[in-house]
Amino acid sequence: MSVLVFTENWDGKFKKLSFEIVSYASKLAEKLGTFSIALSIGNVEKTELERLGKYGAGKVINVSDNLLNILDNQVYSSVIAQIVKKEDAKVIILACNNTGKAIAPRLSVKLKAGAASCVSKLPDSIDPFIVFKKVHSGNAFANIRINTDIKILTLAQNSFELIESENHATIENLPFQIDATLLKTQVKEVQKLTGKILLTDADIVVSGGRGMKSPDNWAPLIELADLLGAATACTRPVSDEGWRPHEEHTGQTGKIIAPNLYFAIGISGSTQHIAGVSSSKCIVAINIDKDAPVFEVARYGIVGDAMKVLPRLVEAVKEIKNK
Amino acid sequence: MKILVCISNVPDTTTKVKFVDDFKRLDTTGIQWIINPWDELSLTRALELKDNPSNGIQCVTIAHVGLITTEPTIRKGLAIGADDAIRINTEPSDANFVAAQLAEVIKANPYDIILCGIESSDYNGSNVGGMLAEYLEYPSVSAVSELRIENGQVIINREIDGGKEVVTIPVPFVAIVQKGIAREPRIASMRGIMTARTKPIKVSEPITLDLFTEVVNFEMPKPHPTCKFIDPENPKLLVELLQNEAKVI
């Protein structure tokens, strides 16, 4: 038996998220008395594949074929399912991102394997196999027992520490016959945001709400984000008003994020907004209303007008950065 | 073309959830039940597509797995404008169970476009849509933020990390839908509410199935540490705390 972890790549590169899931899979494999296998699909250089070994993967399987350049959920799940069978994998780990969420459920049905999504820690119990995940958008958690022989987990972002070691993985390039008739998704156009720190990748996020008063007031917020190497975000009313683009909307129906540091500026903290950011490690709130619910989840708070506090905060960060 | 919208019955998203029976069951006292927000957006988009005759949509049907107590939520969907509904008469025990039930009904009476919300706001599972597609052996597109029909061809925007892709997919297929698919959920008109009373809800009996997963119990989040307030005149202290105490910058 083994633990298989599917590591997606972005233009041939892995990112922190990939190493988090490999670290998790390897630690879980250790608990199960076995080893982890990382599966990479697509064109990734050998040196990049070797990086997965550092986070504990015993072996890296590399499957590349031009048909795999498009993410077709049926094609991908069929490839992964075949490798699961070949390697006798009993637990399959994917990231809880768009790709993981697209593939895991299909795999679950194909392999008759119970699936739990966005788990946030190692299982406390292996037999029975019980995982822990957020429910009700972070207002509660659930312990979920997976009853099937094969188990599928997607891991919530930024919920597991990277574990580096001296480990080296063997790389196995696996020739693979792909069933071209399965490929139904045709990509007509790709629109990528360039030169921006992605909200879902960012360690620090600076976010503004209606307390910013006008779309013209965003300059100091963006300056603060730039100084900290942070991504920018906003609340739903702000994106609905068109003050900021929709892809910045964080909250229950927008993006769910879990950065190390989240600045909530001029955000009162509705249940729906907090649902999208409650997994952040540290929340800083700046709001004019001392009774705003955002202060209930914040570690640090400043009661004041965002327009007055922000420029001072920018200066303070500059001072420290220049030291 | 026929569109099927799968809907889930969930507590209103502002509900302060509580549990009973030693944290094994949600306390449903006083809960307002709503259509899962993403399903409601899917339904809105389906109706928008039907409104334009050139799209050639004959009907929009709701599918739901739940006991008779959930019928008010189905009626809400009918009041918004769906033509009819199918209710599979059982508790929605887990995602695989729900997907398998839906698949049975759809196999007997196929649809061209099947819409599922990307997750339900109660279990946050993100599983039913993909599982349903696999049971049906249909293609699926996930994280769909736009769906339109041009000359009989379905064109979809799907979100990818750091951008989006415009893709096409042949019918029948399952679209797993997120925010953006419709701007605002459609609100039922008075006439809609009246006509919904007489729209047909077909009740199907479930198939029996072993459960892949089961909730053992729930836990409440750990209380947050009390917020440390900093003088607005002195944000430098905040920066120092972030650096030295929280160690996040």
Coordinates of C-alpha atoms in Angstrom, one line a residue:
Chain A
M1 CA 0.0 0.0 0.0
S2 CA 1.0 3.6 -0.3
V3 CA -0.3 7.2 0.0
L4 CA -0.6 9.0 -3.4
V5 CA -0.4 12.8 -3.6
F6 CA -1.4 14.6 -6.8
T7 CA 0.8 17.6 -7.3
E8 CA -0.5 20.1 -9.8
N9 CA 2.0 22.4 -11.6
W10 CA 1.7 25.9 -12.8
D11 CA 3.6 26.4 -16.1
G12 CA 6.0 23.6 -15.0
K13 CA 6.5 24.9 -11.5
F14 CA 5.2 23.8 -8.1
K15 CA 4.3 26.2 -5.3
K16 CA 4.1 26.3 -1.6
L17 CA 0.7 24.5 -1.7
S18 CA 2.3 21.6 -3.6
F19 CA 4.9 21.2 -0.8
E20 CA 2.3 21.5 1.9
I21 CA 0.3 18.5 0.4
V22 CA 3.5 16.5 -0.1
S23 CA 4.5 17.1 3.5
Y24 CA 1.0 16.1 4.7
A25 CA 1.0 13.0 2.6
S26 CA 4.4 11.9 3.8
K27 CA 3.5 12.5 7.5
L28 CA 0.3 10.6 7.0
A29 CA 2.2 7.7 5.2
E30 CA 4.5 7.6 8.2
K31 CA 1.5 7.2 10.5
L32 CA 0.2 4.4 8.3
G33 CA 3.6 2.7 8.2
T34 CA 4.1 3.2 4.5
F35 CA 5.5 5.8 2.1
S36 CA 4.2 8.5 -0.1
I37 CA 4.2 8.8 -3.9
A38 CA 3.9 12.2 -5.6
L39 CA 2.2 12.2 -9.0
S40 CA 2.9 15.0 -11.4
I41 CA 0.9 15.4 -14.5
G42 CA 2.2 17.6 -17.4
N43 CA 5.5 19.0 -18.4
V44 CA 7.8 19.5 -15.4
E45 CA 11.6 19.5 -15.5
K46 CA 13.5 16.8 -13.5
T47 CA 15.1 19.3 -11.1
E48 CA 11.6 20.6 -10.2
L49 CA 10.3 17.1 -9.7
E50 CA 13.2 16.4 -7.4
R51 CA 12.1 19.2 -5.1
L52 CA 9.1 17.1 -4.1
G53 CA 11.5 14.6 -2.6
K54 CA 12.7 17.1 -0.1
Y55 CA 9.2 17.2 1.5
G56 CA 9.2 13.5 2.0
A57 CA 7.9 11.9 -1.2
G58 CA 9.5 8.5 -1.5
K59 CA 8.9 8.4 -5.2
V60 CA 7.8 10.8 -7.9
I61 CA 5.8 9.6 -10.8
N62 CA 5.8 11.8 -13.8
V63 CA 3.2 11.5 -16.6
S64 CA 3.3 13.9 -19.5
D65 CA 1.4 13.9 -22.7
N66 CA 0.1 16.7 -24.9
L67 CA -3.5 15.6 -24.2
L68 CA -2.8 16.5 -20.5
N69 CA -2.1 20.2 -21.3
I70 CA -5.8 20.9 -20.9
L71 CA -7.4 20.1 -17.5
D72 CA -10.2 17.8 -18.5
N73 CA -11.8 16.4 -15.3
Q74 CA -12.6 13.0 -16.9
V75 CA -9.1 12.6 -18.4
Y76 CA -7.3 13.6 -15.3
S77 CA -9.4 11.5 -12.9
S78 CA -9.0 8.5 -15.2
V79 CA -5.2 8.9 -15.3
I80 CA -5.0 9.3 -11.5
A81 CA -7.4 6.3 -10.9
Q82 CA -5.2 4.0 -13.0
I83 CA -2.1 5.0 -11.1
V84 CA -3.8 4.6 -7.7
K85 CA -4.6 1.0 -8.8
K86 CA -1.1 0.3 -10.1
E87 CA 0.6 1.6 -6.9
D88 CA -2.0 0.1 -4.6
A89 CA -2.6 3.5 -3.0
K90 CA -5.0 3.5 -0.1
V91 CA -5.1 7.2 0.6
I92 CA -5.1 9.9 -2.1
I93 CA -4.3 13.5 -1.2
L94 CA -5.1 16.5 -3.4
A95 CA -5.1 20.3 -2.8
C96 CA -8.4 21.9 -1.8
N97 CA -8.2 24.3 -4.7
N98 CA -10.2 24.5 -8.0
T99 CA -8.3 21.6 -9.6
G100 CA -8.5 19.3 -6.5
K101 CA -12.2 20.1 -6.1
A102 CA -12.8 19.2 -9.7
I103 CA -11.0 15.9 -9.7
A104 CA -11.4 14.4 -6.1
P105 CA -15.2 13.8 -6.4
R106 CA -14.9 12.0 -9.8
L107 CA -12.1 9.9 -8.3
S108 CA -14.2 9.1 -5.4
V109 CA -16.9 7.5 -7.5
K110 CA -14.5 5.8 -9.8
L111 CA -12.6 4.1 -6.9
K112 CA -15.6 3.7 -4.6
A113 CA -13.5 5.8 -2.1
G114 CA -15.0 8.1 0.5
A115 CA -13.9 11.6 0.0
A116 CA -13.5 14.4 2.6
S117 CA -12.7 17.9 1.4
C118 CA -10.6 20.7 2.9
V119 CA -9.4 18.7 5.9
S120 CA -7.2 20.8 8.1
K121 CA -5.1 18.4 10.1
L122 CA -3.7 14.9 10.2
P123 CA -6.4 12.3 11.2
D124 CA -6.4 11.8 15.0
S125 CA -7.5 8.2 14.4
I126 CA -6.4 5.9 11.5
D127 CA -8.7 3.0 12.4
P128 CA -11.4 4.0 12.2
F129 CA -10.2 6.7 9.8
I130 CA -11.4 10.1 11.1
V131 CA -10.7 13.4 9.5
F132 CA -11.3 16.9 10.8
K133 CA -12.8 19.6 8.6
K134 CA -14.5 23.0 8.7
V135 CA -18.3 23.0 8.2
H136 CA -20.9 25.8 8.2
S137 CA -18.3 28.1 6.6
G138 CA -16.0 28.0 9.6
N139 CA -18.7 28.4 12.3
A140 CA -18.1 24.8 13.3
F141 CA -16.0 21.8 12.6
A142 CA -16.8 18.1 12.0
N143 CA -15.0 14.9 12.6
I144 CA -15.9 12.7 9.7
R145 CA -15.3 8.9 9.5
I146 CA -14.4 7.5 6.1
N147 CA -15.8 3.9 5.8
T148 CA -14.2 2.8 2.5
D149 CA -11.0 0.9 1.9
I150 CA -9.6 3.8 -0.2
K151 CA -9.8 7.3 1.2
I152 CA -9.6 10.6 -0.7
L153 CA -8.7 13.9 1.1
T154 CA -8.2 17.4 -0.1
L155 CA -6.1 19.5 2.2
A156 CA -7.1 23.1 3.1
Q157 CA -4.5 25.6 2.1
N158 CA -2.0 26.9 4.7
S159 CA -3.2 24.4 7.2
F160 CA -0.1 22.2 7.4
E161 CA 3.5 23.2 8.0
L162 CA 6.1 22.4 5.4
I163 CA 8.4 19.6 6.6
E164 CA 11.8 19.6 4.8
S165 CA 14.3 16.8 5.0
E166 CA 17.4 15.4 3.3
N167 CA 15.1 12.8 1.6
H168 CA 15.6 12.2 -2.1
A169 CA 12.9 10.8 -4.3
T170 CA 13.4 8.5 -7.2
I171 CA 11.8 9.9 -10.4
E172 CA 9.8 7.5 -12.5
N173 CA 8.7 8.7 -16.0
L174 CA 5.7 6.7 -16.7
P175 CA 4.7 6.2 -20.3
F176 CA 1.0 6.4 -20.4
Q177 CA -1.7 5.6 -23.0
I178 CA -4.4 8.3 -22.6
D179 CA -7.9 7.6 -23.9
A180 CA -8.3 10.6 -26.2
T181 CA -12.1 10.0 -26.6
L182 CA -12.5 11.2 -23.0
L183 CA -11.2 14.6 -23.8
K184 CA -14.3 16.8 -24.1
T185 CA -13.1 20.1 -22.7
Q186 CA -11.8 22.6 -25.3
V187 CA -10.0 25.7 -24.1
K188 CA -10.7 28.6 -26.4
E189 CA -8.9 31.3 -24.5
V190 CA -6.8 31.8 -21.3
Q191 CA -6.9 35.1 -19.4
K192 CA -4.2 35.3 -16.8
L193 CA -3.7 38.0 -14.2
T194 CA -0.1 38.9 -14.5
G195 CA 2.4 40.6 -12.2
K196 CA 0.0 40.4 -9.2
I197 CA 0.4 38.3 -6.1
L198 CA -2.5 35.8 -6.2
L199 CA -5.0 36.2 -3.4
T200 CA -5.1 32.5 -2.8
D201 CA -1.3 32.2 -2.6
A202 CA -0.5 35.3 -0.6
D203 CA 1.0 35.0 2.9
I204 CA -0.3 38.5 3.7
V205 CA -3.6 40.0 2.5
V206 CA -4.7 43.6 2.8
S207 CA -8.5 44.0 2.5
G208 CA -10.8 46.9 2.4
G209 CA -14.5 47.3 3.1
R210 CA -17.2 50.0 2.8
G211 CA -15.4 51.9 5.5
M212 CA -12.9 52.9 2.8
K213 CA -15.8 55.2 1.7
S214 CA -14.9 55.6 -2.0
P215 CA -13.1 53.7 -4.7
D216 CA -10.7 56.7 -4.9
N217 CA -9.4 56.0 -1.4
W218 CA -7.6 52.8 -2.2
A219 CA -4.1 54.2 -2.9
P220 CA -2.8 53.9 0.7
L221 CA -4.2 50.4 1.0
I222 CA -2.4 49.3 -2.2
E223 CA 0.7 51.0 -1.0
L224 CA 0.6 49.0 2.3
A225 CA 0.1 45.8 0.3
D226 CA 3.0 46.6 -1.9
L227 CA 5.3 47.3 1.0
L228 CA 4.4 44.0 2.7
G229 CA 4.4 42.0 -0.5
A230 CA 0.7 41.3 0.1
A231 CA -2.3 40.7 -2.1
T232 CA -5.3 43.0 -2.0
A233 CA -8.8 41.9 -1.3
C234 CA -12.2 43.4 -0.5
T235 CA -15.7 42.6 0.8
R236 CA -18.7 41.7 -1.2
P237 CA -20.4 45.2 -1.1
V238 CA -17.2 46.7 -2.3
S239 CA -17.0 44.4 -5.3
D240 CA -20.7 44.6 -5.9
E241 CA -20.4 48.4 -6.1
G242 CA -17.7 48.0 -8.6
W243 CA -15.1 49.8 -6.4
R244 CA -12.8 46.8 -6.8
P245 CA -12.7 43.8 -9.2
H246 CA -14.8 40.7 -8.4
E247 CA -11.8 38.4 -8.1
E248 CA -10.8 40.3 -5.0
H249 CA -14.1 39.5 -3.2
T250 CA -13.3 37.4 -0.1
G251 CA -16.0 35.8 1.9
Q252 CA -18.4 33.0 2.0
T253 CA -19.5 33.2 -1.7
G254 CA -16.2 34.7 -2.9
K255 CA -12.7 33.5 -2.2
I256 CA -12.0 31.6 0.9
I257 CA -8.5 32.4 2.1
A258 CA -6.1 31.4 4.9
P259 CA -3.1 33.8 4.9
N260 CA -0.7 34.2 7.8
L261 CA -1.8 37.8 8.2
Y262 CA -5.1 39.5 7.2
F263 CA -5.7 43.2 7.4
A264 CA -9.4 44.0 7.6
I265 CA -9.6 47.7 6.9
G266 CA -13.0 49.5 7.2
I267 CA -14.6 46.1 7.4
S268 CA -17.3 45.6 10.1
G269 CA -17.1 41.8 9.8
S270 CA -20.4 40.2 8.7
T271 CA -20.7 36.5 9.3
Q272 CA -20.4 35.9 5.5
H273 CA -17.2 37.9 5.3
I274 CA -15.6 36.3 8.3
A275 CA -16.5 32.9 6.9
G276 CA -14.0 33.5 4.1
V277 CA -11.1 34.7 6.2
S278 CA -11.6 33.0 9.6
S279 CA -8.7 30.5 8.9
S280 CA -6.2 33.4 8.7
K281 CA -3.5 32.9 11.4
C282 CA -3.6 36.6 12.5
I283 CA -6.2 39.2 11.8
V284 CA -5.7 42.9 12.2
A285 CA -8.8 45.1 12.2
I286 CA -9.1 48.8 11.7
N287 CA -12.6 50.1 12.1
I288 CA -14.2 53.3 13.3
D289 CA -16.8 51.4 15.3
K290 CA -15.4 49.8 18.5
D291 CA -18.3 47.4 18.6
A292 CA -17.8 46.0 15.1
P293 CA -17.9 42.2 15.1
V294 CA -14.6 42.1 13.3
F295 CA -12.9 42.8 16.6
E296 CA -14.2 39.5 18.0
V297 CA -12.0 37.6 15.6
A298 CA -9.1 40.0 15.4
R299 CA -5.9 39.6 17.3
Y300 CA -5.0 43.2 17.0
G301 CA -7.3 46.1 16.6
I302 CA -7.3 49.9 16.0
V303 CA -10.4 51.9 16.6
G304 CA -10.3 54.8 14.2
D305 CA -11.1 56.2 10.8
A306 CA -9.3 54.0 8.2
M307 CA -8.5 57.1 6.1
K308 CA -6.5 58.6 9.0
V309 CA -5.0 55.4 10.4
L310 CA -3.9 54.0 7.0
P311 CA -1.3 56.7 6.0
R312 CA 0.2 56.5 9.5
L313 CA 0.4 52.7 9.3
V314 CA 2.1 53.0 5.9
E315 CA 4.7 55.3 7.3
A316 CA 5.3 53.0 10.3
V317 CA 5.8 50.0 7.9
K318 CA 8.2 52.0 5.8
E319 CA 10.2 53.0 8.8
I320 CA 10.6 49.3 9.9
K321 CA 11.3 48.1 6.3
N322 CA 14.1 50.7 5.9
K323 CA 15.9 49.7 9.1
Chain B
M1 CA -32.4 21.8 -24.4
K2 CA -33.4 21.0 -20.9
I3 CA -31.7 22.3 -17.8
L4 CA -31.6 20.6 -14.4
V5 CA -30.6 22.6 -11.3
C6 CA -29.7 20.6 -8.2
I7 CA -30.5 22.4 -5.0
S8 CA -29.6 21.8 -1.4
N9 CA -31.6 23.0 1.6
V10 CA -29.4 24.8 4.0
P11 CA -29.6 27.0 7.1
D12 CA -29.7 30.7 6.4
T13 CA -26.0 31.8 6.2
T14 CA -26.4 34.2 9.1
T15 CA -27.5 31.3 11.4
K16 CA -25.5 30.9 14.7
V17 CA -25.2 27.1 14.5
K18 CA -25.7 25.0 17.6
F19 CA -25.5 21.3 18.1
V20 CA -27.5 18.8 20.2
D21 CA -27.3 15.1 21.2
D22 CA -23.7 15.4 22.4
F23 CA -22.6 17.4 19.4
K24 CA -23.9 14.8 17.0
R25 CA -26.7 16.7 15.4
L26 CA -27.5 20.2 14.3
D27 CA -30.0 22.0 16.5
T28 CA -32.6 23.0 13.9
T29 CA -34.7 25.0 16.4
G30 CA -35.6 28.4 14.9
I31 CA -33.5 27.9 11.8
Q32 CA -34.6 29.6 8.6
W33 CA -34.0 27.2 5.6
I34 CA -32.9 28.6 2.3
I35 CA -31.7 27.4 -1.1
N36 CA -28.0 27.0 -0.9
P37 CA -26.6 30.4 -2.2
W38 CA -24.6 28.9 -5.2
D39 CA -27.6 26.7 -6.2
E40 CA -29.8 29.8 -6.1
L41 CA -27.3 31.6 -8.4
S42 CA -27.3 28.5 -10.7
L43 CA -31.1 28.6 -10.9
T44 CA -31.1 32.3 -11.6
R45 CA -28.7 31.8 -14.5
A46 CA -30.7 28.8 -15.9
L47 CA -33.8 31.1 -15.9
E48 CA -31.9 33.9 -17.6
L49 CA -30.9 31.5 -20.3
K50 CA -34.5 30.3 -20.7
D51 CA -35.7 33.9 -20.9
N52 CA -33.9 34.4 -24.2
P53 CA -35.8 32.2 -26.8
S54 CA -32.7 32.0 -29.1
N55 CA -31.0 29.8 -26.5
G56 CA -33.7 27.1 -27.1
I57 CA -34.2 26.1 -23.4
Q58 CA -37.5 24.2 -23.1
C59 CA -37.6 23.8 -19.4
V60 CA -35.8 24.3 -16.1
T61 CA -36.3 21.6 -13.5
I62 CA -35.1 21.5 -9.9
A63 CA -33.8 18.3 -8.4
H64 CA -33.5 17.9 -4.7
V65 CA -32.7 15.1 -2.2
G66 CA -34.6 15.6 1.0
L67 CA -37.6 14.7 3.1
I68 CA -41.1 16.3 2.7
T69 CA -40.1 19.0 5.3
T70 CA -37.8 20.5 2.7
E71 CA -40.6 21.2 0.2
P72 CA -40.9 24.9 1.2
T73 CA -37.4 25.4 -0.1
I74 CA -38.3 23.6 -3.4
R75 CA -41.4 25.9 -3.7
K76 CA -39.1 28.9 -3.3
G77 CA -37.2 27.7 -6.4
L78 CA -40.5 27.2 -8.3
A79 CA -41.6 30.6 -7.2
I80 CA -38.4 32.1 -8.7
G81 CA -39.4 30.5 -12.0
A82 CA -38.4 26.9 -12.3
D83 CA -41.0 24.9 -14.3
D84 CA -41.1 21.8 -12.2
A85 CA -39.2 19.8 -9.6
I86 CA -38.2 16.3 -8.6
R87 CA -37.7 15.4 -4.9
I88 CA -36.0 12.2 -3.9
N89 CA -37.5 11.3 -0.7
T90 CA -34.7 10.7 1.8
E91 CA -32.2 12.4 4.1
P92 CA -29.2 13.7 2.2
S93 CA -26.8 11.6 4.2
D94 CA -23.5 12.3 2.5
A95 CA -22.3 13.6 -0.9
N96 CA -21.8 10.3 -2.5
F97 CA -25.3 9.2 -1.4
V98 CA -26.9 12.4 -2.8
A99 CA -25.0 12.2 -6.1
A100 CA -26.0 8.5 -6.6
Q101 CA -29.7 9.3 -5.9
L102 CA -29.6 12.2 -8.4
A103 CA -27.9 10.1 -11.0
E104 CA -30.6 7.4 -10.8
V105 CA -33.3 10.0 -11.5
I106 CA -31.3 11.6 -14.3
K107 CA -30.5 8.3 -16.0
A108 CA -34.2 7.6 -16.2
N109 CA -35.0 11.1 -17.6
P110 CA -31.9 12.8 -19.0
Y111 CA -31.1 16.6 -19.1
D112 CA -28.6 18.4 -21.4
I113 CA -27.2 20.9 -18.9
I114 CA -27.0 20.0 -15.2
L115 CA -26.0 22.8 -12.8
C116 CA -24.7 22.2 -9.3
G117 CA -23.4 24.8 -6.8
I118 CA -19.7 24.5 -6.0
E119 CA -20.4 23.7 -2.4
S120 CA -23.2 23.8 0.1
S121 CA -22.9 26.4 2.8
D122 CA -23.5 23.8 5.5
Y123 CA -21.1 20.9 4.8
N124 CA -18.7 22.8 2.5
G125 CA -18.0 19.6 0.7
S126 CA -17.6 20.6 -3.0
N127 CA -18.3 17.0 -3.9
V128 CA -21.8 16.4 -5.2
G129 CA -21.4 18.0 -8.7
G130 CA -18.3 16.0 -9.6
M131 CA -19.6 12.8 -8.2
L132 CA -22.9 13.2 -10.1
A133 CA -20.9 13.7 -13.4
E134 CA -18.9 10.6 -12.7
Y135 CA -22.0 8.5 -12.0
L136 CA -23.5 9.7 -15.3
E137 CA -20.2 9.4 -17.1
Y138 CA -20.7 13.0 -18.3
P139 CA -18.0 15.6 -18.7
S140 CA -17.8 18.2 -16.0
V141 CA -16.5 21.7 -15.7
S142 CA -15.7 23.1 -12.3
A143 CA -15.5 26.6 -10.9
V144 CA -17.8 27.9 -13.6
S145 CA -18.3 31.7 -13.3
E146 CA -20.0 32.3 -16.6
L147 CA -22.2 30.2 -18.9
R148 CA -23.7 31.2 -22.2
I149 CA -25.0 29.6 -25.4
E150 CA -23.9 30.8 -28.8
N151 CA -25.3 29.2 -31.9
G152 CA -26.3 26.1 -29.9
Q153 CA -22.7 25.8 -28.4
V154 CA -22.2 26.2 -24.7
I155 CA -19.4 28.5 -23.7
I156 CA -18.1 28.6 -20.2
N157 CA -15.7 30.6 -18.2
R158 CA -14.0 28.7 -15.5
E159 CA -11.7 30.1 -12.8
I160 CA -8.2 28.8 -12.6
D161 CA -5.5 29.9 -10.2
G162 CA -4.7 33.4 -11.2
G163 CA -7.1 33.9 -14.0
K164 CA -9.8 32.2 -16.1
E165 CA -10.2 30.0 -19.1
V166 CA -12.9 30.2 -21.7
V167 CA -13.9 26.6 -22.6
T168 CA -16.5 24.7 -24.6
I169 CA -18.0 21.5 -23.7
P170 CA -20.6 19.3 -25.5
V171 CA -23.9 18.5 -23.9
P172 CA -24.8 16.6 -21.8
F173 CA -22.5 17.9 -19.1
V174 CA -22.4 19.0 -15.5
A175 CA -21.4 22.5 -14.6
I176 CA -20.2 23.1 -11.1
V177 CA -21.0 26.7 -10.5
Q178 CA -19.5 29.4 -8.4
K179 CA -20.0 33.2 -7.8
G180 CA -20.2 35.3 -11.0
I181 CA -22.6 32.9 -12.8
A182 CA -25.4 35.4 -12.1
R183 CA -25.1 38.9 -10.6
E184 CA -27.8 38.7 -8.0
P185 CA -30.2 35.8 -7.1
R186 CA -33.6 36.3 -8.7
I187 CA -36.3 37.2 -6.3
A188 CA -39.8 35.6 -6.5
S189 CA -42.6 37.8 -7.6
M190 CA -46.0 37.7 -6.0
R191 CA -47.3 36.0 -9.1
G192 CA -44.4 33.5 -9.0
I193 CA -45.3 32.6 -5.4
M194 CA -48.9 32.0 -6.4
T195 CA -48.2 29.9 -9.4
A196 CA -45.5 27.9 -7.5
R197 CA -48.3 26.3 -5.4
T198 CA -49.6 24.4 -8.4
K199 CA -46.4 23.5 -10.1
P200 CA -45.6 19.8 -10.1
I201 CA -43.1 18.3 -7.6
K202 CA -42.5 14.7 -8.6
V203 CA -41.5 12.5 -5.7
S204 CA -39.1 9.6 -6.3
E205 CA -38.2 6.9 -3.8
P206 CA -34.4 6.5 -3.0
I207 CA -32.1 3.6 -3.9
T208 CA -30.3 1.9 -1.0
L209 CA -26.7 2.5 -0.6
D210 CA -23.8 2.1 1.9
L211 CA -22.5 5.3 3.2
F212 CA -18.9 6.2 2.2
T213 CA -18.6 8.8 5.0
E214 CA -20.4 9.7 8.2
V215 CA -20.2 12.6 10.6
V216 CA -18.9 11.3 14.0
N217 CA -19.5 14.6 15.8
F218 CA -19.2 18.4 15.5
E219 CA -17.0 20.8 17.4
M220 CA -17.3 24.5 17.9
P221 CA -14.4 26.8 16.9
K222 CA -11.9 27.6 19.7
P223 CA -12.7 31.0 21.2
H224 CA -10.6 33.8 19.7
P225 CA -8.1 35.4 22.0
T226 CA -9.3 38.9 23.1
C227 CA -8.3 41.6 20.7
K228 CA -5.4 43.7 21.7
F229 CA -6.3 47.3 21.0
I230 CA -3.7 49.8 19.8
D231 CA -3.8 53.5 20.0
P232 CA -4.7 54.9 16.5
E233 CA -2.0 57.6 17.0
N234 CA 0.6 54.9 17.4
P235 CA 0.4 52.3 14.5
K236 CA 4.2 51.8 15.0
L237 CA 3.3 49.6 18.0
L238 CA 1.1 47.5 15.7
V239 CA 4.0 47.0 13.3
E240 CA 6.3 46.0 16.1
L241 CA 3.8 43.5 17.5
L242 CA 3.3 42.0 14.1
Q243 CA 7.0 41.6 13.7
N244 CA 8.0 40.5 17.2
E245 CA 5.0 39.0 18.8
A246 CA 2.9 37.5 16.0
K247 CA 6.0 37.1 13.8
V248 CA 4.0 37.5 10.6
I249 CA 5.9 40.2 8.9

